[in-house]
Each structure stands twice: as C-alpha cells, then as structure tokens.
XYZ file of C-alpha atoms in Angstrom:
544
model
C -21.825 24.234 3.881
C -20.191 20.908 3.068
C -23.588 19.334 2.428
C -24.246 21.739 -0.405
C -21.107 20.586 -2.156
C -22.095 16.929 -2.097
C -23.365 15.924 -5.527
C -25.308 12.688 -6.021
C -22.187 11.184 -7.592
C -20.089 12.163 -4.568
C -22.678 10.655 -2.250
C -22.651 7.364 -4.143
C -18.870 7.329 -4.118
C -18.787 7.922 -0.387
C -21.361 5.189 0.103
C -19.064 2.802 -1.754
C -16.168 3.853 0.473
C -18.165 3.311 3.623
C -19.503 -0.014 2.371
C -15.922 -1.158 1.847
C -15.190 -0.840 5.556
C -14.781 -4.187 7.315
C -14.484 -3.576 11.023
C -13.879 -6.945 12.611
C -15.883 -7.784 15.725
C -14.345 -11.064 16.855
C -16.842 -11.677 19.658
C -19.751 -11.284 17.261
C -18.083 -13.468 14.625
C -17.272 -16.197 17.168
C -20.818 -16.196 18.508
C -22.259 -16.479 15.018
C -19.751 -19.141 13.987
C -20.774 -21.233 16.957
C -24.310 -21.289 15.537
C -23.225 -22.751 12.200
C -24.986 -26.102 11.921
C -22.111 -28.255 10.675
C -18.781 -26.444 10.552
C -17.164 -29.216 8.548
C -19.383 -28.192 5.628
C -17.607 -24.824 5.398
C -14.385 -26.044 3.830
C -11.875 -23.581 2.377
C -8.741 -24.003 0.276
C -6.285 -21.101 0.311
C -3.848 -20.805 -2.601
C -0.530 -19.594 -1.253
C 0.926 -19.220 2.242
C 1.794 -15.544 1.882
C 0.806 -13.167 4.671
C -2.689 -12.585 3.261
C -3.412 -16.299 2.951
C -1.953 -17.082 6.373
C -3.997 -14.335 8.031
C -7.265 -15.475 6.477
C -6.426 -19.107 7.220
C -5.608 -18.402 10.862
C -8.880 -16.565 11.398
C -10.912 -19.336 9.753
C -9.151 -22.117 11.653
C -9.645 -20.321 14.969
C -13.389 -20.399 14.321
C -13.205 -24.177 13.979
C -13.691 -24.057 10.211
C -11.739 -26.544 8.051
C -9.046 -24.804 6.025
C -6.197 -26.115 3.864
C -3.427 -23.802 2.660
C -1.535 -25.010 -0.420
C 1.957 -23.548 -0.858
C 4.255 -24.234 -3.816
C 7.434 -23.516 -1.809
C 8.895 -25.437 1.107
C 8.063 -22.840 3.765
C 5.399 -20.247 4.575
C 5.625 -16.537 3.890
C 5.799 -15.901 0.149
C 8.028 -12.836 -0.070
C 8.102 -12.732 3.752
C 10.907 -15.234 4.097
C 14.706 -15.564 4.215
C 17.533 -17.620 2.785
C 21.050 -18.489 4.010
C 24.412 -18.514 2.273
C 27.956 -19.577 3.218
C 26.744 -22.471 5.369
C 24.460 -20.214 7.358
C 27.014 -17.482 7.966
C 24.754 -14.930 6.268
C 20.972 -14.721 6.408
C 19.242 -12.533 3.851
C 15.674 -11.295 4.121
C 13.912 -11.653 0.780
C 11.747 -8.550 1.059
C 11.427 -7.002 4.508
C 13.195 -3.694 4.893
C 10.682 -1.705 6.888
C 7.124 -2.154 8.062
C 5.040 -0.595 10.815
C 3.627 -2.620 13.698
C 2.487 -0.104 16.279
C -0.913 1.417 17.004
C -2.292 0.327 13.622
C -4.320 -2.370 11.875
C -1.379 -4.753 11.483
C -0.633 -4.654 15.203
C -4.312 -5.243 16.037
C -4.610 -8.175 13.632
C -1.503 -9.862 15.011
C -2.877 -9.284 18.512
C -6.222 -10.834 17.509
C -4.377 -13.939 16.316
C -2.178 -14.132 19.463
C 0.905 -13.588 17.301
C 2.063 -10.138 18.404
C 3.437 -11.421 21.715
C 5.202 -14.327 20.001
C 7.416 -12.218 17.751
C 10.070 -9.650 18.566
C 9.867 -6.235 16.961
C 12.977 -4.145 16.494
C 12.615 -0.384 16.199
C 15.675 1.274 14.641
C 16.865 4.552 16.091
C 16.372 6.340 12.768
C 13.765 6.430 10.018
C 14.401 6.682 6.284
C 17.472 8.591 5.117
C 17.462 10.411 1.777
C 20.830 11.012 0.173
C 22.105 12.728 -2.939
C 25.487 14.086 -3.979
C 24.902 17.316 -2.050
C 22.273 16.505 0.579
C 21.353 14.054 3.324
C 18.315 14.125 5.576
C 16.834 11.499 7.920
C 13.245 11.180 9.119
C 12.806 10.921 12.892
C 11.268 7.811 14.393
C 7.703 8.277 15.663
C 8.161 12.045 15.867
C 6.461 14.030 13.082
C 7.338 17.343 14.741
C 11.043 16.519 14.786
C 10.888 15.448 11.147
C 9.247 18.778 10.308
C 12.089 20.591 12.033
C 14.784 18.508 10.318
C 13.323 19.072 6.870
C 12.688 22.759 7.562
C 16.348 23.225 8.488
C 17.319 21.653 5.153
C 14.653 23.535 3.158
C 13.930 26.723 5.153
C 11.966 28.390 2.372
C 9.526 25.426 2.435
C 8.980 25.352 6.212
C 5.306 26.287 6.089
C 4.529 23.766 3.346
C 6.491 21.018 5.112
C 4.413 21.500 8.235
C 1.089 21.581 6.420
C 1.905 18.540 4.245
C 3.165 16.339 7.083
C 0.299 17.427 9.326
C -2.165 16.418 6.623
C -0.467 13.058 5.922
C -0.428 12.144 9.617
C -4.061 13.179 10.008
C -5.105 11.072 7.011
C -3.234 8.048 8.356
C -5.010 8.459 11.699
C -8.352 8.634 9.900
C -7.512 5.453 7.998
C -6.603 3.740 11.254
C -9.861 4.863 12.858
C -11.822 3.810 9.768
C -10.327 0.305 9.952
C -11.301 0.081 13.635
C -14.715 1.711 13.652
C -15.985 2.114 10.108
C -18.849 4.585 9.952
C -22.414 4.338 11.343
C -24.093 6.344 8.546
C -22.579 6.652 5.073
C -23.581 10.290 4.654
C -21.409 11.155 7.658
C -18.174 10.169 5.900
C -17.055 13.695 4.946
C -17.696 14.895 8.495
C -16.077 11.979 10.337
C -13.129 11.648 7.927
C -12.760 15.172 6.488
C -9.068 14.977 5.531
C -9.530 11.807 3.497
C -12.681 13.145 1.877
C -10.862 16.288 0.781
C -8.098 14.500 -1.126
C -9.460 11.069 -2.072
C -9.780 12.081 -5.737
C -6.356 13.718 -5.893
C -3.095 12.256 -7.112
C 0.030 12.458 -5.000
C 1.413 15.126 -7.355
C -1.678 17.288 -6.860
C -1.435 16.844 -3.115
C 2.261 17.768 -3.094
C 1.728 20.794 -5.323
C -0.660 22.260 -2.756
C 2.137 22.409 -0.192
C 5.617 22.046 -1.709
C 7.391 23.805 -4.601
C 10.960 22.462 -4.426
C 11.189 19.372 -6.702
C 13.834 17.680 -4.529
C 11.665 18.069 -1.449
C 8.651 16.826 -3.383
C 10.679 13.724 -4.227
C 11.541 13.170 -0.566
C 8.055 13.671 0.843
C 6.511 11.775 -2.049
C 8.933 8.849 -1.985
C 6.203 6.441 -0.879
C 5.159 5.997 -4.520
C 8.403 4.027 -5.024
C 7.543 1.767 -2.084
C 4.062 1.082 -3.482
C 5.536 0.021 -6.823
C 3.951 2.793 -8.892
C 2.570 4.487 -10.820
C 4.387 7.855 -10.493
C 3.002 10.781 -8.437
C 0.960 12.309 -11.251
C -1.127 9.109 -11.441
C -0.917 7.385 -8.047
C -3.576 7.891 -5.379
C -2.574 10.688 -3.017
C -4.662 9.262 -0.183
C -2.950 5.862 -0.461
C 0.453 7.526 -0.253
C -0.587 9.804 2.606
C -1.750 6.833 4.666
C 1.614 5.089 4.247
C 3.761 8.159 4.863
C 1.701 9.366 7.814
C 1.789 5.938 9.415
C 5.589 5.728 9.152
C 6.046 9.237 10.527
C 3.609 8.819 13.404
C 3.964 5.136 14.327
C 7.557 4.507 13.255
C 9.171 1.881 11.075
C 9.995 -1.557 12.389
C 11.733 -4.790 11.577
C 10.852 -8.287 12.796
C 13.594 -9.837 14.874
C 15.298 -12.084 13.914
C 13.758 -11.717 10.453
C 10.502 -11.929 8.489
C 10.499 -15.730 8.586
C 9.735 -15.483 12.305
C 6.472 -13.719 11.478
C 5.534 -16.184 8.734
C 6.355 -19.188 10.941
C 4.306 -17.768 13.818
C 1.335 -17.230 11.513
C 1.648 -20.745 10.076
C 1.813 -22.146 13.606
C -1.370 -20.236 14.447
C -3.131 -21.981 11.547
C -1.884 -25.430 12.551
C -2.587 -25.034 16.274
C -6.192 -24.136 15.496
C -6.639 -27.296 13.418
C -5.912 -26.038 9.907
C -3.410 -27.705 7.634
C -0.708 -26.479 5.271
C 0.588 -28.473 2.294
C 4.070 -27.485 1.081
C 5.958 -28.171 -2.162
C 2.810 -28.512 -4.222
C 0.788 -26.201 -6.447
C -2.867 -25.610 -7.167
C -3.251 -26.170 -10.900
C -6.997 -25.674 -11.310
C -9.936 -24.219 -9.437
C -12.930 -26.496 -9.927
C -16.552 -25.415 -10.277
C -19.943 -27.121 -10.277
C -23.264 -25.404 -10.894
C -21.552 -22.032 -11.257
C -19.892 -22.107 -7.872
C -16.601 -23.263 -6.357
C -16.313 -26.980 -5.698
C -12.596 -27.363 -4.898
C -9.146 -27.432 -6.461
C -6.908 -29.793 -8.381
C -3.282 -30.038 -7.252
C -0.145 -30.463 -9.356
C 0.044 -34.152 -8.399
C -3.476 -34.776 -9.680
C -5.222 -34.905 -6.320
C -8.370 -32.884 -5.738
C -9.478 -31.131 -2.567
C -13.216 -30.417 -2.347
C -14.272 -27.106 -0.841
C -17.069 -24.574 -0.948
C -14.630 -21.650 -0.989
C -11.239 -20.838 -2.451
C -9.133 -17.888 -1.311
C -6.416 -16.938 -3.766
C -3.322 -15.414 -2.211
C -1.765 -15.832 -5.655
C -1.535 -13.435 -8.589
C -5.078 -12.354 -9.515
C -4.300 -12.470 -13.239
C -3.045 -16.054 -13.025
C -6.002 -16.995 -10.844
C -8.615 -15.782 -13.305
C -6.870 -16.434 -16.604
C -5.254 -19.812 -15.960
C -6.862 -21.549 -12.973
C -10.601 -21.157 -13.553
C -12.676 -22.948 -16.199
C -13.294 -20.840 -19.274
C -16.469 -18.804 -19.618
C -17.068 -18.701 -15.863
C -15.940 -15.111 -15.331
C -18.154 -12.154 -16.253
C -16.740 -10.244 -19.217
C -17.097 -6.932 -17.386
C -14.918 -8.212 -14.548
C -12.238 -9.498 -16.914
C -12.281 -6.152 -18.684
C -11.624 -4.449 -15.331
C -8.765 -6.851 -14.616
C -7.242 -6.267 -18.030
C -7.147 -2.528 -17.293
C -5.208 -3.100 -14.071
C -1.458 -2.893 -14.507
C 0.933 -5.054 -12.451
C 3.217 -2.920 -10.322
C 6.974 -2.724 -10.556
C 9.279 -5.598 -9.707
C 12.690 -5.312 -8.059
C 16.353 -5.869 -8.760
C 18.048 -6.873 -5.503
C 21.688 -7.428 -4.607
C 22.289 -9.097 -1.234
C 25.775 -8.774 0.196
C 27.603 -10.612 2.947
C 30.561 -8.456 3.992
C 33.685 -9.500 5.906
C 33.741 -6.244 7.841
C 31.384 -4.417 10.176
C 29.989 -1.064 9.027
C 29.501 0.630 12.374
C 32.091 3.284 11.477
C 30.472 3.995 8.103
C 26.898 4.876 9.096
C 24.299 4.120 11.760
C 21.395 4.599 9.338
C 19.453 1.420 8.518
C 17.537 2.603 5.414
C 19.104 4.916 2.860
C 17.373 5.988 -0.345
C 19.813 7.365 -2.885
C 17.764 9.821 -4.916
C 18.533 10.560 -8.543
C 17.827 14.277 -8.791
C 15.420 13.608 -11.671
C 11.681 14.182 -11.633
C 9.412 11.345 -10.398
C 8.158 10.842 -13.941
C 11.726 10.459 -15.177
C 12.470 8.034 -12.346
C 9.457 5.905 -13.264
C 10.539 5.782 -16.905
C 14.049 4.840 -15.800
C 12.646 1.958 -13.743
C 10.547 0.770 -16.670
C 13.444 1.083 -19.139
C 16.003 -0.556 -16.853
C 18.345 2.434 -16.597
C 20.265 0.974 -13.668
C 22.955 3.637 -14.070
C 20.626 6.380 -12.813
C 17.572 4.965 -11.021
C 17.026 5.631 -7.301
C 17.919 2.695 -5.072
C 17.644 1.666 -1.453
C 20.480 0.508 0.776
C 19.494 -1.526 3.834
C 22.224 -2.110 6.408
C 20.738 -4.929 8.445
C 23.051 -4.550 11.420
C 21.645 -1.066 12.010
C 18.184 -2.569 12.401
C 19.231 -4.195 15.658
C 22.612 -5.200 17.135
C 23.716 -8.738 16.365
C 21.888 -9.246 13.093
C 25.144 -10.556 11.568
C 27.954 -12.575 13.067
C 30.772 -10.558 14.721
C 33.194 -9.068 12.198
C 30.664 -9.246 9.342
C 27.804 -7.190 7.941
C 24.683 -7.854 5.887
C 23.575 -5.356 3.261
C 20.986 -5.250 0.494
C 20.775 -2.926 -2.483
C 17.286 -2.638 -3.966
C 16.139 -0.905 -7.110
C 12.661 -1.101 -8.522
C 12.511 -2.416 -12.057
C 9.996 -2.802 -14.816
C 9.635 -6.208 -16.454
C 10.366 -4.896 -19.950
C 14.189 -4.935 -19.728
C 14.069 -8.604 -18.678
C 11.333 -9.764 -21.021
C 13.965 -10.150 -23.741
C 15.389 -13.060 -21.770
C 12.084 -14.571 -20.614
C 11.665 -17.357 -23.176
C 15.266 -18.563 -22.911
C 15.144 -18.251 -19.117
C 12.094 -20.483 -18.907
C 13.779 -22.995 -21.223
C 16.912 -23.089 -19.074
C 19.134 -21.128 -21.483
C 20.372 -18.332 -19.217
C 23.742 -17.319 -20.687
C 22.629 -13.920 -22.034
C 20.486 -13.362 -18.957
C 23.471 -13.939 -16.660
C 25.538 -11.377 -18.576
C 22.871 -8.708 -18.182
C 22.358 -9.649 -14.554
C 26.105 -9.198 -13.946
C 26.111 -5.825 -15.705
C 23.322 -4.552 -13.496
C 25.018 -5.967 -10.393
C 28.386 -4.386 -11.155
C 26.738 -1.045 -11.904
C 24.769 -0.976 -8.672
C 27.813 -2.024 -6.642
C 29.901 0.770 -8.150
C 27.202 3.299 -7.367
C 26.777 2.114 -3.770
C 30.539 2.156 -3.214
C 30.779 5.721 -4.476
C 27.621 7.094 -2.893
C 27.085 5.219 0.389
C 29.719 2.671 1.517
C 33.334 3.522 0.589
C 35.420 0.423 -0.147
C 32.310 -1.748 -0.479
C 33.574 -4.071 -3.207
C 36.716 -4.936 -1.237
C 34.579 -6.251 1.673
C 32.315 -8.582 -0.288
C 32.361 -12.250 0.698
C 28.951 -13.319 -0.632
C 26.812 -11.891 -3.444
C 23.306 -13.057 -4.298
C 21.121 -11.359 -6.904
C 17.422 -11.456 -7.825
C 15.835 -9.987 -10.939
C 12.161 -9.660 -11.955
C 12.502 -13.106 -13.542
C 13.697 -14.483 -10.194
C 10.638 -12.957 -8.549
C 8.402 -14.518 -11.193
C 10.004 -17.946 -10.722
C 9.611 -17.829 -6.958
C 6.035 -16.512 -6.728
C 4.490 -16.890 -10.182
C 3.465 -13.219 -10.059
C 2.899 -11.653 -13.468
C 5.962 -9.612 -14.466
C 7.556 -10.483 -11.133
C 5.428 -7.794 -9.472
C 6.033 -7.563 -5.745
C 3.094 -5.401 -4.648
C 0.264 -6.576 -6.867
C -1.450 -4.098 -9.150
C -0.398 -0.465 -9.316
C -2.397 2.151 -7.378
C -3.787 4.746 -9.792
C -6.938 6.606 -8.760
C -9.146 4.074 -10.540
C -7.630 1.084 -8.698
C -7.088 2.405 -5.190
C -9.221 2.831 -2.071
C -12.916 2.275 -2.961
C -12.011 1.613 -6.598
C -9.568 -1.197 -5.762
C -10.269 -4.709 -7.025
C -12.425 -6.237 -4.299
C -11.566 -9.384 -2.360
C -15.048 -10.798 -2.967
C -15.101 -11.791 -6.637
C -18.075 -12.366 -8.985
C -17.339 -16.115 -8.943
C -19.395 -17.582 -6.113
C -17.090 -18.911 -3.414
C -13.888 -17.335 -4.799
C -12.056 -14.608 -2.875
C -8.750 -12.756 -3.098
C -6.412 -12.099 -0.178
C -3.112 -10.282 -0.479
C -1.430 -7.625 -2.573
C -3.563 -8.065 -5.701
C -6.786 -7.274 -3.886
C -7.870 -4.751 -1.288
C -6.523 -2.716 0.379
C -2.956 -2.942 -0.944
C 0.369 -4.782 -0.934
C 3.174 -4.707 1.592
C 3.227 -6.573 4.886
C 0.540 -4.510 6.604
C -1.616 -4.385 3.469
C -1.473 -8.149 2.928
C -2.308 -8.891 6.562
C -5.233 -6.475 6.498
C -6.391 -8.003 3.210
C -6.546 -11.462 4.758
C -8.626 -10.105 7.628
C -11.035 -8.333 5.257
C -11.489 -11.551 3.269
C -12.243 -13.553 6.407
C -14.871 -10.986 7.369
C -16.446 -11.198 3.902
C -16.594 -14.986 4.053
C -18.260 -14.974 7.443
C -20.820 -12.465 6.208
C -21.517 -14.550 3.104
C -21.988 -17.633 5.262
C -24.434 -15.791 7.494
C -22.266 -15.575 10.581
C-alpha cells in the first residue's frame, strides 16, 4: 500500500536522504588508510578548533594523516569553553547548559576517539522545567512514560495527544540513531525501515504538533526545542529535526560535562595532538588558497602559508565563502543557495556569581520561563529585542552536580535568544571601539532580565550578586566571527534541514565544512557528528 503512494519525486527525495547517510566503519577506514601510498601527501588544514573541527582533526590524525588546526583564540572549543572571574572564584560555561551523551551518535563518536572514558558526565536528577506565572512542570530524566504522566496530570484533557506525540518523537529519535549507525542497504526501503521519519519529514513542527495537541501552552512546552535550535518558529522549522532532539532528551536524558565543557574540548584537542596532529592558537586563517581550481592551502594572519590538499572550515560558512576564497571560484548556484540560508538566532547571556547557595530555592537545573505568547510572537520578540517579554532560560549550575561552585556561593546563567537586529545599530561604533551607547543598552537588557528572574525564579536574586558578566550578539560575533553572532549556524526550515541541509562536501574541490553551519546541525552533538561525517567524506574522496 505504501509503495503506491511513492511518487517519483518522493523516491528521489528518499534516495537523497539515504545517500546522505555516513555510517562510519573504522576498521574499514583504517585498513584503506593503511594502503594510501604516501600519507604525508594528504595534508589538511582545519579552520577553527570548535567541536566539529576537533572531531574531524582527531579522526584524521588517528589515521596517520597530517592535519593542522588553526584557532584564533588561545584555547580549543569555540563556544565549548569557559572563563573565570574574581580570581578564579567563579567559573562560567560559555554555552553548555544541556547536551545528551548516552546511547547516541555523540557517545559513539567520543568512544571511537577514546575520549568518552576520559571525561566525566554528570546527569542531573531532573530534566527541563517549564515555568509561567500559574504553572510549573518538569520533564523526567530518561523516562518518557513518567514525563507523559506528569504532563497528563497538568493537562488532563490532552492526555491522549501527549502520549501519541511523545511516543512519536521518541520513535523518530530512535530511527535517527539507528540511521546514523546503520544507514540503509537499499534506498527504496527507507519508508519501510524508518516509517516514522518518512511520515513527517516534510512537515513543520507546527503541523506535527497540531496533529496531537490543541492547548497552545502545551504546544509551547512540547515544541520548545525550536528555541534551542535557534529558529525559525514552529510553523517553518523542520518537525523531524525537532522530534529527533526532543525524543533524544526524553529517552536518553540530558547531561553536563564535569567539571565543564572545557574538559571535553581539552580532551579532544589532546586526542589530536597525541595522534600527531598540531594545533596553532592565537592566529587566524585569512585566505584559502587555490591552484588549478582546487585547494592548495591557507594564508595565516601573520603572512605565513600552510600548503594542503584539503581545508575543513569549522568557521562560519558565509565568511568562508564570501571572504576567504578567491573570487569567481564558487559556482553561482551554490552561492545563491547560501544567500537563501538565514543565520540562526544569537543569544543574550547574563552570568552571575552569587554569594549564597540556592539549595533552598530550587533543585531544578534548567528552567525555561515561558511567555504565554504564541511561538510566532516569541520569535518576533527575539528578533525585535523585546527583552521585557521574551522567554528565557535559567541554569543553576550547582544543581547540575554538587560542588560546581565554591561552598557558600552559587553560579547561575540567564539566557535569552536574540536576533541581531536590535544590536546592529551599535555594530559600526562597536567595531571602532566606541561602545558608550552599546553599554547603556547592554545594561538596560541586563537590569530587565535580572528583575524578571528575581520575580519569577529566584527571590532576592539581586541582593546575592557578587559578579556579573554579560554577552550580547556582538560579543558572540567578536569571539567567533559568526555572522550576526549566530550560535547554531543556519536556521532549520524545511528547505535547509535533513537531506536539504547545506552539505559538508562543497563544490570547491578539497574544501569541506564541519560544524553548525553544515550537516547535520548545530549544538554539541550536531557539531561532533558533523566532524565525523566530514572525515568520512574526505576518506571516500581520497579512495580509502
């Protein structure tokens, strides 16, 4: 019956999906790599020591292939890093709030690279908490059935839809996990082997939610993953992408890296170095060089050149193609595709070092304060910088694992997504070092978010503050160079998600992407998986 419904267009689409599967067989790759005539001829430069670049670099180096990672900052990790304040009294994680490292592709990749056993993973007792003025509900850790029961108690009239939606999301995430491990032997079998994904791969998150849930507040809770992906809103974002993320969190739990994300980045960098790769810090790649229509190396900010037959960009794809490559080397069709891709949202973050523990306030590590507005209204509020009403996350680090902060203190972060538009007014002056007006707006946003958090989550918050540090989209741009300060690469509408996502193999011979701007997606797990996919592509292109 299903066969009759498969049009030629659907078949071709499914073929593209199946072709995009990169199931890594390390034994096969290692055997083929050992047959490469002269490994030193297969030189690679990786732009950026973010998680995607580090993953690809570690895989290449472990095959005995020469790889150099060039990082503009003084440490590895990109957004996966930390900073200290008050002479080391407080340590703030730049980006990590929650990831998932259990029974999934990220766990397998870290195991492949002998990293999983070298880091500690903390699993909080509770999942995400959703809070409004008249409601609070918390997802259970690694227990979809319990989460169904908790939500059904809060929304009894939606019990049937809650069960069907969560069941579908978990099933889709399991299919995605199996797809990453096994791929598919015959493309035509995709709808039979992965029926849940096939059913909804053309649907937006809003369409998926509407099939199961009527209550708008509950739709906002179950559909909250669109915030975490950086947009667009549910009526445009890929439902399958969101289902994979939500189902993975519900089924495999959310985790934090102990002591912090820098431990992961350092372990990955060490894996590169131990295998014979090298990492250059405090220097930038200014240009990607080409000869005879293929990659020939890079030029660094100090004028040095590094020859190579391949370049992997863990940097912003727009910067890579528009500012690093020689002109007229990129097919017009590809640039047109890039120009249609929209950078995702940035963030406004307030990090707080408190002079009091919060154990008596709440034991929840992740709290999302919802606005009560529709997702479309929330997205517009992000884009317009309406800090007075946007949803925001509160992460209480000491509820991630005991001892995160020093005794008698607490570490908290307040995170709101933000469009670049509200900060673009200050961009030119900011880049010229004139930041007076920028600082005033930054303070207004900070004060507003602090007042909201004090009223809605942590009573007496402002009286406990010892250290405040703030980052805006312009801060994110300065630190990473990402267009508009985007933190998760391009947005994930239907035409730039899953099989339609910008591919890691580019039309420029020898140039690849790895990280949030390519496939499959951003986030810690997405970036790590992206680096693995790119490594697999390179080995295939080199005949391994």
